[in-house]
Amino acid sequence: MIYLLIFILGTIIGSFLNVCIYRIPRKESIVYPPSRCPHCGISLKPFDLIPVLSYVILRGRCRECRNKISIRYPLVELLTGTFLLLAFIKFGITFKFIKISILIFILVISAFIDLEYSIIPDKVVLPGIVSGFFLDVLFEFGNFRDFFFGFVFGGGFLLLLALITKGGMGGGDIKLFAMIGSFLGLKTTVLSMFFTFISGCVAGIFLICLKIKNRKDTIPFGPFITIGSIIAVFAGEEIVSWYSGLF
């Protein structure tokens, strides 16, 4: 029952993250006005806002104008619910659970904004950096140096890469990885970086083989940063242990 409640809580939070994903790039308030249809602008009723279920019941369309609603809405809700549940299973009701949950919420917002608009807004990552260091000082001050080094490595490595490739890496990606370092510390940030580039390379090859993209096309990197970080948080040490065991 507690697992179900955590998952439902995650989908409810995911519904709010959808508001952030839609409004932040448009420089709109995430508080007011209430949720509305992106097509006709009608305010949504409470029964239109039930995570996932409302989308299924309405068959992905607005109740009023019948225009299609993006599949992104239930996808974000399901992903947020799933990630929150995984965090609870791994960490329990602890400070680590709260910290990783906050990181997950920021990563989900960043990934989907980057996927749709090819930007990672400062309004998302800069408060994230402040939040990461605030939590470090408040609850893990003894390990603050580790988180600071994670911050420096996360942002510094991508900054160096951007300088070498002359703009091949965006400023939003650099700040996002610096933020990840402030939450995860050096070791897990290195793992996140590794899994990020692996997932990015695999996806890039896949898209080129399917002729969806060519070598000169840009691909939003934020989603792969999110994927790499999620893998590192939930399975990074296990994967490293398994790989080391092969030898």
PDB file of C-alpha atoms in Angstrom:
ATOM      1  CA  MET A   1       0.000   0.000   0.000  1.00  0.00           C
ATOM      2  CA  ILE A   2       2.815   2.425   0.835  1.00  0.00           C
ATOM      3  CA  TYR A   3       4.392   1.732  -2.563  1.00  0.00           C
ATOM      4  CA  LEU A   4       1.104   2.556  -4.272  1.00  0.00           C
ATOM      5  CA  LEU A   5       0.753   5.779  -2.288  1.00  0.00           C
ATOM      6  CA  ILE A   6       4.308   6.842  -3.162  1.00  0.00           C
ATOM      7  CA  PHE A   7       3.654   6.143  -6.841  1.00  0.00           C
ATOM      8  CA  ILE A   8       0.397   8.133  -6.789  1.00  0.00           C
ATOM      9  CA  LEU A   9       2.181  10.998  -5.028  1.00  0.00           C
ATOM     10  CA  GLY A  10       4.793  10.887  -7.779  1.00  0.00           C
ATOM     11  CA  THR A  11       2.177  11.134 -10.532  1.00  0.00           C
ATOM     12  CA  ILE A  12       0.577  14.119  -8.766  1.00  0.00           C
ATOM     13  CA  ILE A  13       3.975  15.827  -8.586  1.00  0.00           C
ATOM     14  CA  GLY A  14       4.473  14.872 -12.235  1.00  0.00           C
ATOM     15  CA  SER A  15       1.290  16.757 -13.083  1.00  0.00           C
ATOM     16  CA  PHE A  16       2.830  19.885 -11.557  1.00  0.00           C
ATOM     17  CA  LEU A  17       6.087  19.248 -13.420  1.00  0.00           C
ATOM     18  CA  ASN A  18       4.046  19.309 -16.632  1.00  0.00           C
ATOM     19  CA  VAL A  19       2.932  22.823 -15.733  1.00  0.00           C
ATOM     20  CA  CYS A  20       6.585  23.817 -15.260  1.00  0.00           C
ATOM     21  CA  ILE A  21       7.613  22.217 -18.561  1.00  0.00           C
ATOM     22  CA  TYR A  22       4.878  24.078 -20.434  1.00  0.00           C
ATOM     23  CA  ARG A  23       5.100  27.489 -18.756  1.00  0.00           C
ATOM     24  CA  ILE A  24       8.753  28.103 -17.875  1.00  0.00           C
ATOM     25  CA  PRO A  25       9.975  28.344 -21.502  1.00  0.00           C
ATOM     26  CA  ARG A  26       7.055  30.698 -22.194  1.00  0.00           C
ATOM     27  CA  LYS A  27       8.055  32.822 -19.180  1.00  0.00           C
ATOM     28  CA  GLU A  28       4.635  32.329 -17.582  1.00  0.00           C
ATOM     29  CA  SER A  29       3.838  31.933 -13.903  1.00  0.00           C
ATOM     30  CA  ILE A  30       3.728  28.319 -12.727  1.00  0.00           C
ATOM     31  CA  VAL A  31       1.201  29.279 -10.031  1.00  0.00           C
ATOM     32  CA  TYR A  32      -1.397  31.391 -11.792  1.00  0.00           C
ATOM     33  CA  PRO A  33      -3.667  31.067 -13.739  1.00  0.00           C
ATOM     34  CA  PRO A  34      -5.019  27.557 -13.064  1.00  0.00           C
ATOM     35  CA  SER A  35      -4.343  24.755 -15.536  1.00  0.00           C
ATOM     36  CA  ARG A  36      -5.996  25.233 -18.909  1.00  0.00           C
ATOM     37  CA  CYS A  37      -6.226  23.601 -22.317  1.00  0.00           C
ATOM     38  CA  PRO A  38      -3.232  24.691 -24.453  1.00  0.00           C
ATOM     39  CA  HIS A  39      -5.532  24.911 -27.502  1.00  0.00           C
ATOM     40  CA  CYS A  40      -8.792  26.598 -26.472  1.00  0.00           C
ATOM     41  CA  GLY A  41      -7.609  28.053 -23.153  1.00  0.00           C
ATOM     42  CA  ILE A  42     -10.545  26.751 -21.103  1.00  0.00           C
ATOM     43  CA  SER A  43      -9.799  26.179 -17.408  1.00  0.00           C
ATOM     44  CA  LEU A  44      -9.619  22.482 -16.578  1.00  0.00           C
ATOM     45  CA  LYS A  45     -11.968  20.935 -14.027  1.00  0.00           C
ATOM     46  CA  PRO A  46     -10.656  18.823 -11.120  1.00  0.00           C
ATOM     47  CA  PHE A  47     -11.765  15.614 -12.869  1.00  0.00           C
ATOM     48  CA  ASP A  48      -9.686  16.650 -15.902  1.00  0.00           C
ATOM     49  CA  LEU A  49      -6.551  16.789 -13.757  1.00  0.00           C
ATOM     50  CA  ILE A  50      -6.395  13.238 -12.379  1.00  0.00           C
ATOM     51  CA  PRO A  51      -2.887  12.072 -13.330  1.00  0.00           C
ATOM     52  CA  VAL A  52      -2.832   9.553 -16.192  1.00  0.00           C
ATOM     53  CA  LEU A  53      -6.479   8.487 -15.698  1.00  0.00           C
ATOM     54  CA  SER A  54      -7.951  11.729 -17.059  1.00  0.00           C
ATOM     55  CA  TYR A  55      -5.849  11.383 -20.194  1.00  0.00           C
ATOM     56  CA  VAL A  56      -7.029   7.795 -20.688  1.00  0.00           C
ATOM     57  CA  ILE A  57     -10.698   8.555 -19.991  1.00  0.00           C
ATOM     58  CA  LEU A  58     -10.704  11.569 -22.330  1.00  0.00           C
ATOM     59  CA  ARG A  59      -8.717   9.580 -24.922  1.00  0.00           C
ATOM     60  CA  GLY A  60      -6.024  12.208 -25.040  1.00  0.00           C
ATOM     61  CA  ARG A  61      -8.346  15.046 -26.054  1.00  0.00           C
ATOM     62  CA  CYS A  62      -9.649  18.231 -24.466  1.00  0.00           C
ATOM     63  CA  ARG A  63     -13.153  17.773 -23.071  1.00  0.00           C
ATOM     64  CA  GLU A  64     -14.262  21.101 -24.591  1.00  0.00           C
ATOM     65  CA  CYS A  65     -12.542  21.591 -27.973  1.00  0.00           C
ATOM     66  CA  ARG A  66     -11.608  17.914 -28.619  1.00  0.00           C
ATOM     67  CA  ASN A  67      -8.103  18.836 -29.756  1.00  0.00           C
ATOM     68  CA  LYS A  68      -5.394  16.289 -29.027  1.00  0.00           C
ATOM     69  CA  ILE A  69      -3.378  16.654 -25.837  1.00  0.00           C
ATOM     70  CA  SER A  70       0.306  15.733 -26.006  1.00  0.00           C
ATOM     71  CA  ILE A  71       1.287  12.257 -24.836  1.00  0.00           C
ATOM     72  CA  ARG A  72       3.981  14.062 -22.850  1.00  0.00           C
ATOM     73  CA  TYR A  73       1.511  14.762 -20.028  1.00  0.00           C
ATOM     74  CA  PRO A  74       0.820  11.159 -18.931  1.00  0.00           C
ATOM     75  CA  LEU A  75       4.403  10.180 -19.786  1.00  0.00           C
ATOM     76  CA  VAL A  76       5.859  12.746 -17.372  1.00  0.00           C
ATOM     77  CA  GLU A  77       3.375  11.685 -14.690  1.00  0.00           C
ATOM     78  CA  LEU A  78       4.218   7.985 -15.100  1.00  0.00           C
ATOM     79  CA  LEU A  79       7.969   8.598 -15.160  1.00  0.00           C
ATOM     80  CA  THR A  80       7.862  10.818 -12.086  1.00  0.00           C
ATOM     81  CA  GLY A  81       5.743   8.290 -10.202  1.00  0.00           C
ATOM     82  CA  THR A  82       8.080   5.456 -11.189  1.00  0.00           C
ATOM     83  CA  PHE A  83      11.282   7.336 -10.300  1.00  0.00           C
ATOM     84  CA  LEU A  84       9.878   8.445  -6.947  1.00  0.00           C
ATOM     85  CA  LEU A  85       8.898   4.871  -6.142  1.00  0.00           C
ATOM     86  CA  LEU A  86      12.364   3.594  -7.093  1.00  0.00           C
ATOM     87  CA  ALA A  87      13.944   6.255  -4.878  1.00  0.00           C
ATOM     88  CA  PHE A  88      11.717   5.193  -1.976  1.00  0.00           C
ATOM     89  CA  ILE A  89      12.556   1.516  -2.479  1.00  0.00           C
ATOM     90  CA  LYS A  90      16.299   2.258  -2.586  1.00  0.00           C
ATOM     91  CA  PHE A  91      16.598   4.873   0.156  1.00  0.00           C
ATOM     92  CA  GLY A  92      13.450   4.598   2.300  1.00  0.00           C
ATOM     93  CA  ILE A  93      12.162   7.605   4.249  1.00  0.00           C
ATOM     94  CA  THR A  94      15.551   9.275   4.653  1.00  0.00           C
ATOM     95  CA  PHE A  95      17.262  12.550   3.844  1.00  0.00           C
ATOM     96  CA  LYS A  96      18.803  10.822   0.808  1.00  0.00           C
ATOM     97  CA  PHE A  97      15.328  10.034  -0.490  1.00  0.00           C
ATOM     98  CA  ILE A  98      14.294  13.692  -0.243  1.00  0.00           C
ATOM     99  CA  LYS A  99      17.493  14.904  -1.894  1.00  0.00           C
ATOM    100  CA  ILE A 100      17.378  12.429  -4.785  1.00  0.00           C
ATOM    101  CA  SER A 101      13.660  13.123  -5.288  1.00  0.00           C
ATOM    102  CA  ILE A 102      14.329  16.852  -5.692  1.00  0.00           C
ATOM    103  CA  LEU A 103      17.101  16.065  -8.181  1.00  0.00           C
ATOM    104  CA  ILE A 104      14.770  13.783 -10.143  1.00  0.00           C
ATOM    105  CA  PHE A 105      12.107  16.484 -10.395  1.00  0.00           C
ATOM    106  CA  ILE A 106      14.648  18.988 -11.748  1.00  0.00           C
ATOM    107  CA  LEU A 107      16.028  16.441 -14.206  1.00  0.00           C
ATOM    108  CA  VAL A 108      12.576  15.571 -15.559  1.00  0.00           C
ATOM    109  CA  ILE A 109      11.738  19.251 -16.108  1.00  0.00           C
ATOM    110  CA  SER A 110      15.103  19.911 -17.777  1.00  0.00           C
ATOM    111  CA  ALA A 111      14.937  16.851 -20.040  1.00  0.00           C
ATOM    112  CA  PHE A 112      11.493  17.545 -21.436  1.00  0.00           C
ATOM    113  CA  ILE A 113      12.057  21.276 -21.902  1.00  0.00           C
ATOM    114  CA  ASP A 114      15.304  20.513 -23.742  1.00  0.00           C
ATOM    115  CA  LEU A 115      13.586  17.851 -25.818  1.00  0.00           C
ATOM    116  CA  GLU A 116      10.847  20.249 -26.896  1.00  0.00           C
ATOM    117  CA  TYR A 117      12.627  23.620 -27.036  1.00  0.00           C
ATOM    118  CA  SER A 118      16.355  22.708 -27.171  1.00  0.00           C
ATOM    119  CA  ILE A 119      17.066  24.851 -24.116  1.00  0.00           C
ATOM    120  CA  ILE A 120      17.665  24.249 -20.417  1.00  0.00           C
ATOM    121  CA  PRO A 121      16.482  27.447 -18.681  1.00  0.00           C
ATOM    122  CA  ASP A 122      18.523  29.089 -15.930  1.00  0.00           C
ATOM    123  CA  LYS A 123      15.251  29.331 -13.965  1.00  0.00           C
ATOM    124  CA  VAL A 124      15.473  25.565 -13.565  1.00  0.00           C
ATOM    125  CA  VAL A 125      19.170  24.809 -13.042  1.00  0.00           C
ATOM    126  CA  LEU A 126      20.356  27.817 -11.012  1.00  0.00           C
ATOM    127  CA  PRO A 127      17.793  27.296  -8.199  1.00  0.00           C
ATOM    128  CA  GLY A 128      18.760  23.626  -8.446  1.00  0.00           C
ATOM    129  CA  ILE A 129      22.418  24.423  -7.759  1.00  0.00           C
ATOM    130  CA  VAL A 130      21.449  26.575  -4.777  1.00  0.00           C
ATOM    131  CA  SER A 131      19.147  23.813  -3.491  1.00  0.00           C
ATOM    132  CA  GLY A 132      21.864  21.185  -3.865  1.00  0.00           C
ATOM    133  CA  PHE A 133      24.441  23.116  -1.868  1.00  0.00           C
ATOM    134  CA  PHE A 134      21.857  24.170   0.719  1.00  0.00           C
ATOM    135  CA  LEU A 135      20.967  20.527   1.352  1.00  0.00           C
ATOM    136  CA  ASP A 136      24.662  19.597   1.440  1.00  0.00           C
ATOM    137  CA  VAL A 137      25.389  22.210   4.102  1.00  0.00           C
ATOM    138  CA  LEU A 138      22.244  21.397   6.072  1.00  0.00           C
ATOM    139  CA  PHE A 139      22.502  17.600   6.176  1.00  0.00           C
ATOM    140  CA  GLU A 140      25.885  16.468   4.829  1.00  0.00           C
ATOM    141  CA  PHE A 141      28.318  19.213   5.739  1.00  0.00           C
ATOM    142  CA  GLY A 142      31.015  16.660   6.582  1.00  0.00           C
ATOM    143  CA  ASN A 143      31.040  15.560   2.930  1.00  0.00           C
ATOM    144  CA  PHE A 144      30.731  19.073   1.485  1.00  0.00           C
ATOM    145  CA  ARG A 145      34.117  18.866  -0.243  1.00  0.00           C
ATOM    146  CA  ASP A 146      32.943  15.798  -2.195  1.00  0.00           C
ATOM    147  CA  PHE A 147      29.851  17.608  -3.448  1.00  0.00           C
ATOM    148  CA  PHE A 148      31.893  20.697  -4.330  1.00  0.00           C
ATOM    149  CA  PHE A 149      34.312  18.562  -6.357  1.00  0.00           C
ATOM    150  CA  GLY A 150      31.317  16.934  -8.041  1.00  0.00           C
ATOM    151  CA  PHE A 151      30.038  20.393  -8.946  1.00  0.00           C
ATOM    152  CA  VAL A 152      33.435  21.426 -10.345  1.00  0.00           C
ATOM    153  CA  PHE A 153      33.909  18.200 -12.304  1.00  0.00           C
ATOM    154  CA  GLY A 154      30.359  18.119 -13.672  1.00  0.00           C
ATOM    155  CA  GLY A 155      30.434  21.658 -14.986  1.00  0.00           C
ATOM    156  CA  GLY A 156      34.165  21.848 -15.667  1.00  0.00           C
ATOM    157  CA  PHE A 157      34.412  18.751 -17.848  1.00  0.00           C
ATOM    158  CA  LEU A 158      31.548  19.835 -20.102  1.00  0.00           C
ATOM    159  CA  LEU A 159      32.918  23.393 -20.219  1.00  0.00           C
ATOM    160  CA  LEU A 160      36.266  22.014 -21.388  1.00  0.00           C
ATOM    161  CA  LEU A 161      34.473  19.882 -23.958  1.00  0.00           C
ATOM    162  CA  ALA A 162      32.531  22.931 -25.173  1.00  0.00           C
ATOM    163  CA  LEU A 163      35.783  24.880 -25.601  1.00  0.00           C
ATOM    164  CA  ILE A 164      37.456  22.032 -27.482  1.00  0.00           C
ATOM    165  CA  THR A 165      34.481  21.477 -29.803  1.00  0.00           C
ATOM    166  CA  LYS A 166      33.848  25.228 -30.111  1.00  0.00           C
ATOM    167  CA  GLY A 167      30.229  25.186 -28.973  1.00  0.00           C
ATOM    168  CA  GLY A 168      29.462  21.493 -29.285  1.00  0.00           C
ATOM    169  CA  MET A 169      28.054  21.571 -25.769  1.00  0.00           C
ATOM    170  CA  GLY A 170      25.438  24.103 -24.663  1.00  0.00           C
ATOM    171  CA  GLY A 171      25.661  26.335 -21.614  1.00  0.00           C
ATOM    172  CA  GLY A 172      22.497  24.779 -20.211  1.00  0.00           C
ATOM    173  CA  ASP A 173      24.082  21.312 -20.344  1.00  0.00           C
ATOM    174  CA  ILE A 174      27.164  22.611 -18.512  1.00  0.00           C
ATOM    175  CA  LYS A 175      25.101  24.170 -15.717  1.00  0.00           C
ATOM    176  CA  LEU A 176      22.845  21.125 -15.494  1.00  0.00           C
ATOM    177  CA  PHE A 177      25.772  18.776 -14.923  1.00  0.00           C
ATOM    178  CA  ALA A 178      27.303  21.194 -12.409  1.00  0.00           C
ATOM    179  CA  MET A 179      23.998  21.042 -10.539  1.00  0.00           C
ATOM    180  CA  ILE A 180      24.017  17.244 -10.664  1.00  0.00           C
ATOM    181  CA  GLY A 181      27.486  17.293  -9.106  1.00  0.00           C
ATOM    182  CA  SER A 182      26.233  19.425  -6.212  1.00  0.00           C
ATOM    183  CA  PHE A 183      23.619  16.748  -5.478  1.00  0.00           C
ATOM    184  CA  LEU A 184      25.560  13.541  -6.101  1.00  0.00           C
ATOM    185  CA  GLY A 185      29.187  14.186  -5.248  1.00  0.00           C
ATOM    186  CA  LEU A 186      32.249  13.354  -7.332  1.00  0.00           C
ATOM    187  CA  LYS A 187      32.053   9.561  -7.671  1.00  0.00           C
ATOM    188  CA  THR A 188      28.423   9.336  -8.724  1.00  0.00           C
ATOM    189  CA  THR A 189      28.816  12.377 -10.992  1.00  0.00           C
ATOM    190  CA  VAL A 190      31.648  10.591 -12.827  1.00  0.00           C
ATOM    191  CA  LEU A 191      29.362   7.574 -13.249  1.00  0.00           C
ATOM    192  CA  SER A 192      26.577   9.870 -14.463  1.00  0.00           C
ATOM    193  CA  MET A 193      28.932  11.366 -17.040  1.00  0.00           C
ATOM    194  CA  PHE A 194      29.934   7.901 -18.259  1.00  0.00           C
ATOM    195  CA  PHE A 195      26.360   6.654 -18.616  1.00  0.00           C
ATOM    196  CA  THR A 196      25.315   9.953 -20.213  1.00  0.00           C
ATOM    197  CA  PHE A 197      27.826   9.681 -23.043  1.00  0.00           C
ATOM    198  CA  ILE A 198      27.112   5.975 -23.544  1.00  0.00           C
ATOM    199  CA  SER A 199      23.356   6.581 -23.855  1.00  0.00           C
ATOM    200  CA  GLY A 200      23.927   9.619 -26.080  1.00  0.00           C
ATOM    201  CA  CYS A 201      26.232   7.693 -28.424  1.00  0.00           C
ATOM    202  CA  VAL A 202      23.863   4.732 -28.675  1.00  0.00           C
ATOM    203  CA  ALA A 203      20.872   6.994 -29.387  1.00  0.00           C
ATOM    204  CA  GLY A 204      22.855   9.057 -31.901  1.00  0.00           C
ATOM    205  CA  ILE A 205      23.961   5.968 -33.844  1.00  0.00           C
ATOM    206  CA  PHE A 206      20.409   4.630 -33.747  1.00  0.00           C
ATOM    207  CA  LEU A 207      18.928   7.884 -35.106  1.00  0.00           C
ATOM    208  CA  ILE A 208      21.542   8.126 -37.851  1.00  0.00           C
ATOM    209  CA  CYS A 209      21.003   4.497 -38.900  1.00  0.00           C
ATOM    210  CA  LEU A 210      17.257   5.156 -39.154  1.00  0.00           C
ATOM    211  CA  LYS A 211      18.034   8.352 -41.107  1.00  0.00           C
ATOM    212  CA  ILE A 212      16.041  10.407 -38.620  1.00  0.00           C
ATOM    213  CA  LYS A 213      19.153  12.520 -38.008  1.00  0.00           C
ATOM    214  CA  ASN A 214      22.411  13.024 -39.862  1.00  0.00           C
ATOM    215  CA  ARG A 215      25.870  13.714 -38.490  1.00  0.00           C
ATOM    216  CA  LYS A 216      25.474  17.484 -38.721  1.00  0.00           C
ATOM    217  CA  ASP A 217      22.164  17.645 -36.861  1.00  0.00           C
ATOM    218  CA  THR A 218      22.115  18.741 -33.244  1.00  0.00           C
ATOM    219  CA  ILE A 219      20.485  16.468 -30.685  1.00  0.00           C
ATOM    220  CA  PRO A 220      19.258  17.790 -27.303  1.00  0.00           C
ATOM    221  CA  PHE A 221      21.690  16.500 -24.687  1.00  0.00           C
ATOM    222  CA  GLY A 222      19.522  17.165 -21.626  1.00  0.00           C
ATOM    223  CA  PRO A 223      17.508  13.925 -21.932  1.00  0.00           C
ATOM    224  CA  PHE A 224      20.718  11.874 -22.035  1.00  0.00           C
ATOM    225  CA  ILE A 225      22.090  13.706 -18.997  1.00  0.00           C
ATOM    226  CA  THR A 226      18.877  12.748 -17.215  1.00  0.00           C
ATOM    227  CA  ILE A 227      19.100   9.122 -18.362  1.00  0.00           C
ATOM    228  CA  GLY A 228      22.754   8.840 -17.351  1.00  0.00           C
ATOM    229  CA  SER A 229      22.119  10.384 -13.944  1.00  0.00           C
ATOM    230  CA  ILE A 230      19.109   8.169 -13.233  1.00  0.00           C
ATOM    231  CA  ILE A 231      21.131   5.059 -14.132  1.00  0.00           C
ATOM    232  CA  ALA A 232      24.021   6.202 -11.933  1.00  0.00           C
ATOM    233  CA  VAL A 233      21.747   6.887  -8.955  1.00  0.00           C
ATOM    234  CA  PHE A 234      19.779   3.651  -9.058  1.00  0.00           C
ATOM    235  CA  ALA A 235      22.165   1.116 -10.601  1.00  0.00           C
ATOM    236  CA  GLY A 236      25.583   2.740 -11.030  1.00  0.00           C
ATOM    237  CA  GLU A 237      27.439   0.953  -8.242  1.00  0.00           C
ATOM    238  CA  GLU A 238      25.815  -2.383  -9.103  1.00  0.00           C
ATOM    239  CA  ILE A 239      26.855  -2.053 -12.753  1.00  0.00           C
ATOM    240  CA  VAL A 240      30.430  -1.132 -11.790  1.00  0.00           C
ATOM    241  CA  SER A 241      30.590  -4.085  -9.365  1.00  0.00           C
ATOM    242  CA  TRP A 242      29.255  -6.456 -12.020  1.00  0.00           C
ATOM    243  CA  TYR A 243      31.748  -5.200 -14.602  1.00  0.00           C
ATOM    244  CA  SER A 244      34.637  -5.428 -12.146  1.00  0.00           C
ATOM    245  CA  GLY A 245      33.559  -8.973 -11.290  1.00  0.00           C
ATOM    246  CA  LEU A 246      34.109 -10.028 -14.892  1.00  0.00           C
ATOM    247  CA  PHE A 247      37.832  -9.656 -14.295  1.00  0.00           C
TER     248      PHE A 247
END
